[in-house]
Coordinates of N, CA and C and ligand atoms in Angstrom, one line a residue:
X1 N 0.8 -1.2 0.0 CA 0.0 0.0 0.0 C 0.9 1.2 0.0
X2 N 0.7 1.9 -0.9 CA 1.2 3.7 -0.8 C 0.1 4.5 -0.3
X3 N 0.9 5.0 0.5 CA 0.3 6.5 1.1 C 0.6 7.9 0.0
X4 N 0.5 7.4 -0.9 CA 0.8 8.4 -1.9 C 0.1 10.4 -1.5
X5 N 0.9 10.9 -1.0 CA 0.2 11.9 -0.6 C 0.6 12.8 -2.2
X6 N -0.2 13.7 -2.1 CA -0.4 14.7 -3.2 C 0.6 15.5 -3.1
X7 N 1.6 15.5 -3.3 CA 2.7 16.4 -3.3 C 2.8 17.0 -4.6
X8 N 3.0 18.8 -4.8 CA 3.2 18.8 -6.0 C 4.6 19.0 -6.2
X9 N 4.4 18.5 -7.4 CA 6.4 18.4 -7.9 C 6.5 19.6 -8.2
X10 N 7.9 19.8 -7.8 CA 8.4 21.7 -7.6 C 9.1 21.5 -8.7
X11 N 9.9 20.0 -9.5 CA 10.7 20.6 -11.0 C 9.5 19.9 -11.5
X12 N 8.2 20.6 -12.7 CA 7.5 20.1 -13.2 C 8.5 19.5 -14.8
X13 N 8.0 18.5 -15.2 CA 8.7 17.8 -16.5 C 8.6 19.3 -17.3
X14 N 9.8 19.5 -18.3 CA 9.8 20.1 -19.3 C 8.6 19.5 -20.7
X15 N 8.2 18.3 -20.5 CA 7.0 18.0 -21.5 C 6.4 19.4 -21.4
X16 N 5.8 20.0 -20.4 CA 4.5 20.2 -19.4 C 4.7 21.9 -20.3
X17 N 6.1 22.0 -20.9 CA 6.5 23.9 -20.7 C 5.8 23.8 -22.5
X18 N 5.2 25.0 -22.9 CA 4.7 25.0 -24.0 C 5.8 26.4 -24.6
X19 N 5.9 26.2 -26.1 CA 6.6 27.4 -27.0 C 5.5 27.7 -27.6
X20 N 5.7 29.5 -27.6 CA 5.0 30.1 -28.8 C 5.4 31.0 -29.8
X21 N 4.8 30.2 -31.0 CA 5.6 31.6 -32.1 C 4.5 32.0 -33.0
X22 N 5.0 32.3 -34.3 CA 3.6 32.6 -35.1 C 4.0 31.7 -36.4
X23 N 3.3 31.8 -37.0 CA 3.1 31.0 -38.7 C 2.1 32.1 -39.5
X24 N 3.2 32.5 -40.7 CA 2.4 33.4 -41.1 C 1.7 34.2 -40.9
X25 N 2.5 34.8 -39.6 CA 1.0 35.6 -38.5 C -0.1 35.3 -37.5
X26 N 0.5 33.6 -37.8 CA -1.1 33.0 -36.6 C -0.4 32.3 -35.5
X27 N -0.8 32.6 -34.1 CA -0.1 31.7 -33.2 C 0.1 30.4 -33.4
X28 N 0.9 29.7 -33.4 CA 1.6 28.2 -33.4 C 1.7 27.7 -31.7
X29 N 1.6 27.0 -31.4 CA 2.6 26.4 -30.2 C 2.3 24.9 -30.1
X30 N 3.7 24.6 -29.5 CA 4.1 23.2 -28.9 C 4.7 22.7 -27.8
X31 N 4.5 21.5 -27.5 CA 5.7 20.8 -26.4 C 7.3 21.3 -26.4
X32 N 7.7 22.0 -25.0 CA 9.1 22.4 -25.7 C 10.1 21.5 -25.7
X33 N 10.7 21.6 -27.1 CA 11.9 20.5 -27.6 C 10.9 19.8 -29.4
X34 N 9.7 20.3 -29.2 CA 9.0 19.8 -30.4 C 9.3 20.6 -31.7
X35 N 8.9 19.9 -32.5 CA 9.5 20.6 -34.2 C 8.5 21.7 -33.9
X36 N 9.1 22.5 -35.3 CA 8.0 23.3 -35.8 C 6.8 22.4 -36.6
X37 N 7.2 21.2 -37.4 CA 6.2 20.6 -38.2 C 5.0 20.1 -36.6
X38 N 6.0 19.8 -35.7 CA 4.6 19.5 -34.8 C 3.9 20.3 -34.4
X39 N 4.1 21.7 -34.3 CA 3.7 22.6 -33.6 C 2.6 22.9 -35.2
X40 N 2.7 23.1 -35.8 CA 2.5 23.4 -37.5 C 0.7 21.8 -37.5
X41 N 1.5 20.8 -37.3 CA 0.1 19.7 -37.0 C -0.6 19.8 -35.8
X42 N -0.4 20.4 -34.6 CA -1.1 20.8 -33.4 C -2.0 21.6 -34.1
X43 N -1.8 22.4 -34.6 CA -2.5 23.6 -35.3 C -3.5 23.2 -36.2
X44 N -3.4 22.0 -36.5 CA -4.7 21.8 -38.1 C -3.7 21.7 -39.2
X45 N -2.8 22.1 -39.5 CA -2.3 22.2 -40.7 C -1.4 21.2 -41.3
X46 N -2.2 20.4 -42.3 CA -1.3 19.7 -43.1 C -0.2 19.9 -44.1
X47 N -0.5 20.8 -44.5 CA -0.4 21.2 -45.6 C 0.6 22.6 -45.6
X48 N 1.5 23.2 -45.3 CA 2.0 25.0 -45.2 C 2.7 25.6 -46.1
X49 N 2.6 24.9 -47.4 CA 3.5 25.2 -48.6 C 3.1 24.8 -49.8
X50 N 3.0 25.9 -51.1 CA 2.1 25.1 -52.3 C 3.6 25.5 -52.7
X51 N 4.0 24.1 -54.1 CA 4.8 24.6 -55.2 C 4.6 25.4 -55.4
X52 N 5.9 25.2 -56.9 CA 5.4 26.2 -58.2 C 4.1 25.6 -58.9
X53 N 4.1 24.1 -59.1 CA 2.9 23.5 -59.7 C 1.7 23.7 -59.2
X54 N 1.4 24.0 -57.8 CA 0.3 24.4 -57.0 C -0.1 23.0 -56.2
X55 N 1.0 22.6 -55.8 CA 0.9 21.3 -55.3 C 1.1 20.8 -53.3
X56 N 0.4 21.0 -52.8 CA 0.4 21.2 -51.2 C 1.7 20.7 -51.1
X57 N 2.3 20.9 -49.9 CA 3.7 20.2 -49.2 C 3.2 20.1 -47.6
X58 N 3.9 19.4 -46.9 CA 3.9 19.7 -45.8 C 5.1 18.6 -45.1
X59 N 4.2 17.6 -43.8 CA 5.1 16.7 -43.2 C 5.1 15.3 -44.1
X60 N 6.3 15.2 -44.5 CA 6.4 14.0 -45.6 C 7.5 12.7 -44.2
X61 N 8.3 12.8 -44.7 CA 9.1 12.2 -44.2 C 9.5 12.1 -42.3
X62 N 9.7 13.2 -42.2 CA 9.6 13.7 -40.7 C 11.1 13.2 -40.1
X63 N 12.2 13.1 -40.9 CA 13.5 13.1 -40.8 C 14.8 13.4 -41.2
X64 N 14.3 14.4 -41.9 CA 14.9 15.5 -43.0 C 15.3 15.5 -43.7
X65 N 14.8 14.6 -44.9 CA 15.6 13.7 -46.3 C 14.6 14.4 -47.0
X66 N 13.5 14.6 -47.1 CA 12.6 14.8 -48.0 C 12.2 16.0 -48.7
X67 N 12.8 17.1 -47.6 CA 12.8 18.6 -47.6 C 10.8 19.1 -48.4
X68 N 10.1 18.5 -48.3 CA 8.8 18.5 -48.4 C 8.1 19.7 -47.6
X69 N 8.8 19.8 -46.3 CA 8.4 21.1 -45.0 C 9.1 22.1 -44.9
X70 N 9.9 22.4 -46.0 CA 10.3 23.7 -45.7 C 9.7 24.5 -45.4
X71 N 10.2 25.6 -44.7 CA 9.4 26.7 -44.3 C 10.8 28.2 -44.2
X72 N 10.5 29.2 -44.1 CA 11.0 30.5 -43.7 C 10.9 30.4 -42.2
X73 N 12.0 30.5 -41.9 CA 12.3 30.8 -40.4 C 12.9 32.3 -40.0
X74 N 12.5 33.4 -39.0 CA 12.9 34.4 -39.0 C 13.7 34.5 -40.4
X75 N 13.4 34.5 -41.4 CA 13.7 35.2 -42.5 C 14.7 34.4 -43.3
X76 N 15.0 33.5 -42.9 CA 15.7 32.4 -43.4 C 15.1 31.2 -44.2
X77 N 15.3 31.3 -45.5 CA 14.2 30.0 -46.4 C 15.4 28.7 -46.0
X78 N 14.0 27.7 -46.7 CA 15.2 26.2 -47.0 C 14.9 25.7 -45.6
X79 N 14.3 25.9 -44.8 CA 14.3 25.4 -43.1 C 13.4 23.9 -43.8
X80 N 14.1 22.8 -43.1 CA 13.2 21.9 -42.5 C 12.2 22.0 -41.1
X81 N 11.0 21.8 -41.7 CA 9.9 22.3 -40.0 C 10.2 21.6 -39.1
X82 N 10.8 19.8 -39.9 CA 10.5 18.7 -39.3 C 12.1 18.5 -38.1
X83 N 12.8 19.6 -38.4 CA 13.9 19.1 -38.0 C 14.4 20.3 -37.1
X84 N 13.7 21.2 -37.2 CA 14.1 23.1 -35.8 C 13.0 23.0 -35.2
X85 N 13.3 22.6 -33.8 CA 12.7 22.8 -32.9 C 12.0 24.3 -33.1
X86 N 11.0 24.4 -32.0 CA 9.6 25.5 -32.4 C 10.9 26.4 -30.7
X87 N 10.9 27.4 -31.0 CA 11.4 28.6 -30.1 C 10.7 29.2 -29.9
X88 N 10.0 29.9 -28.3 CA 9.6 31.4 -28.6 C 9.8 32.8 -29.3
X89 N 8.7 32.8 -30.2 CA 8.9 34.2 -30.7 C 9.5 33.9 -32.2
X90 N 9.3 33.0 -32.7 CA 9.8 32.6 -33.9 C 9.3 33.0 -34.9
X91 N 9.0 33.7 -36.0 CA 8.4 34.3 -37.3 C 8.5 33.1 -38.3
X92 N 7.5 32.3 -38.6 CA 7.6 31.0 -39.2 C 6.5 31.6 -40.5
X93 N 7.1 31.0 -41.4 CA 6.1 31.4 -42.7 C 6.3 30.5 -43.6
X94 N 5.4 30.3 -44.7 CA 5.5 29.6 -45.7 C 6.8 30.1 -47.0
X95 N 7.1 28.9 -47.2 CA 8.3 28.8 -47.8 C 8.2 29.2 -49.2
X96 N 8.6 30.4 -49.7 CA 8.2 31.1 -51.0 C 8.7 30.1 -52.1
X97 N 8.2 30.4 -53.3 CA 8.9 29.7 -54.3 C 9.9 30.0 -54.9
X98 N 10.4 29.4 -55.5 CA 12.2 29.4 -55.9 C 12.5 30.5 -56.1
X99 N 12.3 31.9 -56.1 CA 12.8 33.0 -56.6 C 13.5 33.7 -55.3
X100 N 13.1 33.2 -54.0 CA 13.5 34.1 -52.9 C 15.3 33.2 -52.7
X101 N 15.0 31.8 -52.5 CA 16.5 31.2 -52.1 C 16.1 29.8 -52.2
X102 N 16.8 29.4 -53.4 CA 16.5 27.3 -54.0 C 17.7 27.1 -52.9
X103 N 17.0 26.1 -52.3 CA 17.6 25.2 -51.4 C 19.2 24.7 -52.0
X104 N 20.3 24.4 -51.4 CA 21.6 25.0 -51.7 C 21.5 23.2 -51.2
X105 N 21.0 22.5 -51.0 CA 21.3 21.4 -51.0 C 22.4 20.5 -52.4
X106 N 23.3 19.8 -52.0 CA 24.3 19.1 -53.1 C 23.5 18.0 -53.9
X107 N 23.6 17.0 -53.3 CA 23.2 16.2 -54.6 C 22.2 15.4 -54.7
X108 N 21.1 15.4 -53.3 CA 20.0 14.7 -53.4 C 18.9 15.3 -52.9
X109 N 18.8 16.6 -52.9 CA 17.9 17.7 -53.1 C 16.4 17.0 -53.4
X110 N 15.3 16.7 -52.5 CA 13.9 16.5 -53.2 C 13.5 17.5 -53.1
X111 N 13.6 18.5 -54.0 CA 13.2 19.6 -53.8 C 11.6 19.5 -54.5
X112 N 10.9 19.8 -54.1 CA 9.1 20.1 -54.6 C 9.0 20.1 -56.0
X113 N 10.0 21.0 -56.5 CA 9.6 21.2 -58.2 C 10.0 20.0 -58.7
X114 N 11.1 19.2 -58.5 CA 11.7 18.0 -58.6 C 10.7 16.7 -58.5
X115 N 10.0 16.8 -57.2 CA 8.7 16.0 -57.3 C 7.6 16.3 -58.4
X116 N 7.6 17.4 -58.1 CA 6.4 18.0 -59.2 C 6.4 17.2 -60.7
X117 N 7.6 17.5 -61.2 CA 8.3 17.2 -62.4 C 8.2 15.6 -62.4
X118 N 8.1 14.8 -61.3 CA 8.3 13.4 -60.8 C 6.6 13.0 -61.3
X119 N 5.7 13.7 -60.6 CA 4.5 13.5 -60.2 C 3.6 13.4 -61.8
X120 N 4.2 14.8 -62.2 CA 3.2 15.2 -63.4 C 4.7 15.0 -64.1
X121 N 3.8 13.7 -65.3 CA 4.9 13.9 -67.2 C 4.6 15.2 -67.5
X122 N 5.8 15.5 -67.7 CA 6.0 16.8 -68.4 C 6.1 16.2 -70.3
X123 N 5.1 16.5 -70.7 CA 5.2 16.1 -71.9 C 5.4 17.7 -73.5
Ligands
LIG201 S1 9.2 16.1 -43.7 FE1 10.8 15.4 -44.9 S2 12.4 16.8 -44.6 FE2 10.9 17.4 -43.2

């Protein structure tokens, strides 16, 4: 038998601490130490990036091979969601199309248009 008395724990688990930033202007938050793509699915959103072909993106892989989640991070394109943790106060936005900054990835780049071109014959 425990006498389990009600003690409250003075170091609560860091699960317990939440981050908040914005996405595109809309509050976001998550478990701290969670991605941005989790914080981004807490939210409803599958989806936070169209091509150039007009083609949704979002969480594909969820281990940073796929680059499907990019997103703009305080002003930085090319971000994996699935792989930066969510920080307070973070400026998160959808990941423009190729004209602001093509992912500088070497040689196995899935970059969106790359899919796109994969997805739909280009005839
Ligand atoms: S979901 Fe594939 S790189 Fe993030």
């Amino acid at each position: 038998m425990s006498h389990a008395a009600h003690s409250p724990s003075p170091q609560t688990p860091q699960a317990s601490q939440r981050v908040r930033a914005t996405f595109d202007g809309e509050p976001i938050e998550t478990a701290a130490g969670s991605s941005i793509a989790a914080a981004l699915t807490e939210s409803g959103c599958s989806a936070w990036r169209t091509t150039a072909n007009g083609k949704q993106r979002g969480l594909f892989c969820g281990i940073g091979i796929c680059f499907d989640c990019i997103v703009e991070v305080d002003g930085e394109s090319g971000q994996r969601a699935c792989m930066i943790p969510l920080e307070d106060g973070m400026d998160v936005r959808p990941q423009r199309s190729r004209s602001s900054a093509p992912p500088t990835g070497d040689a196995t780049s899935n970059d969106s248009s790359v899919s796109d071109s994969n997805s739909e014959a280009t005839k």
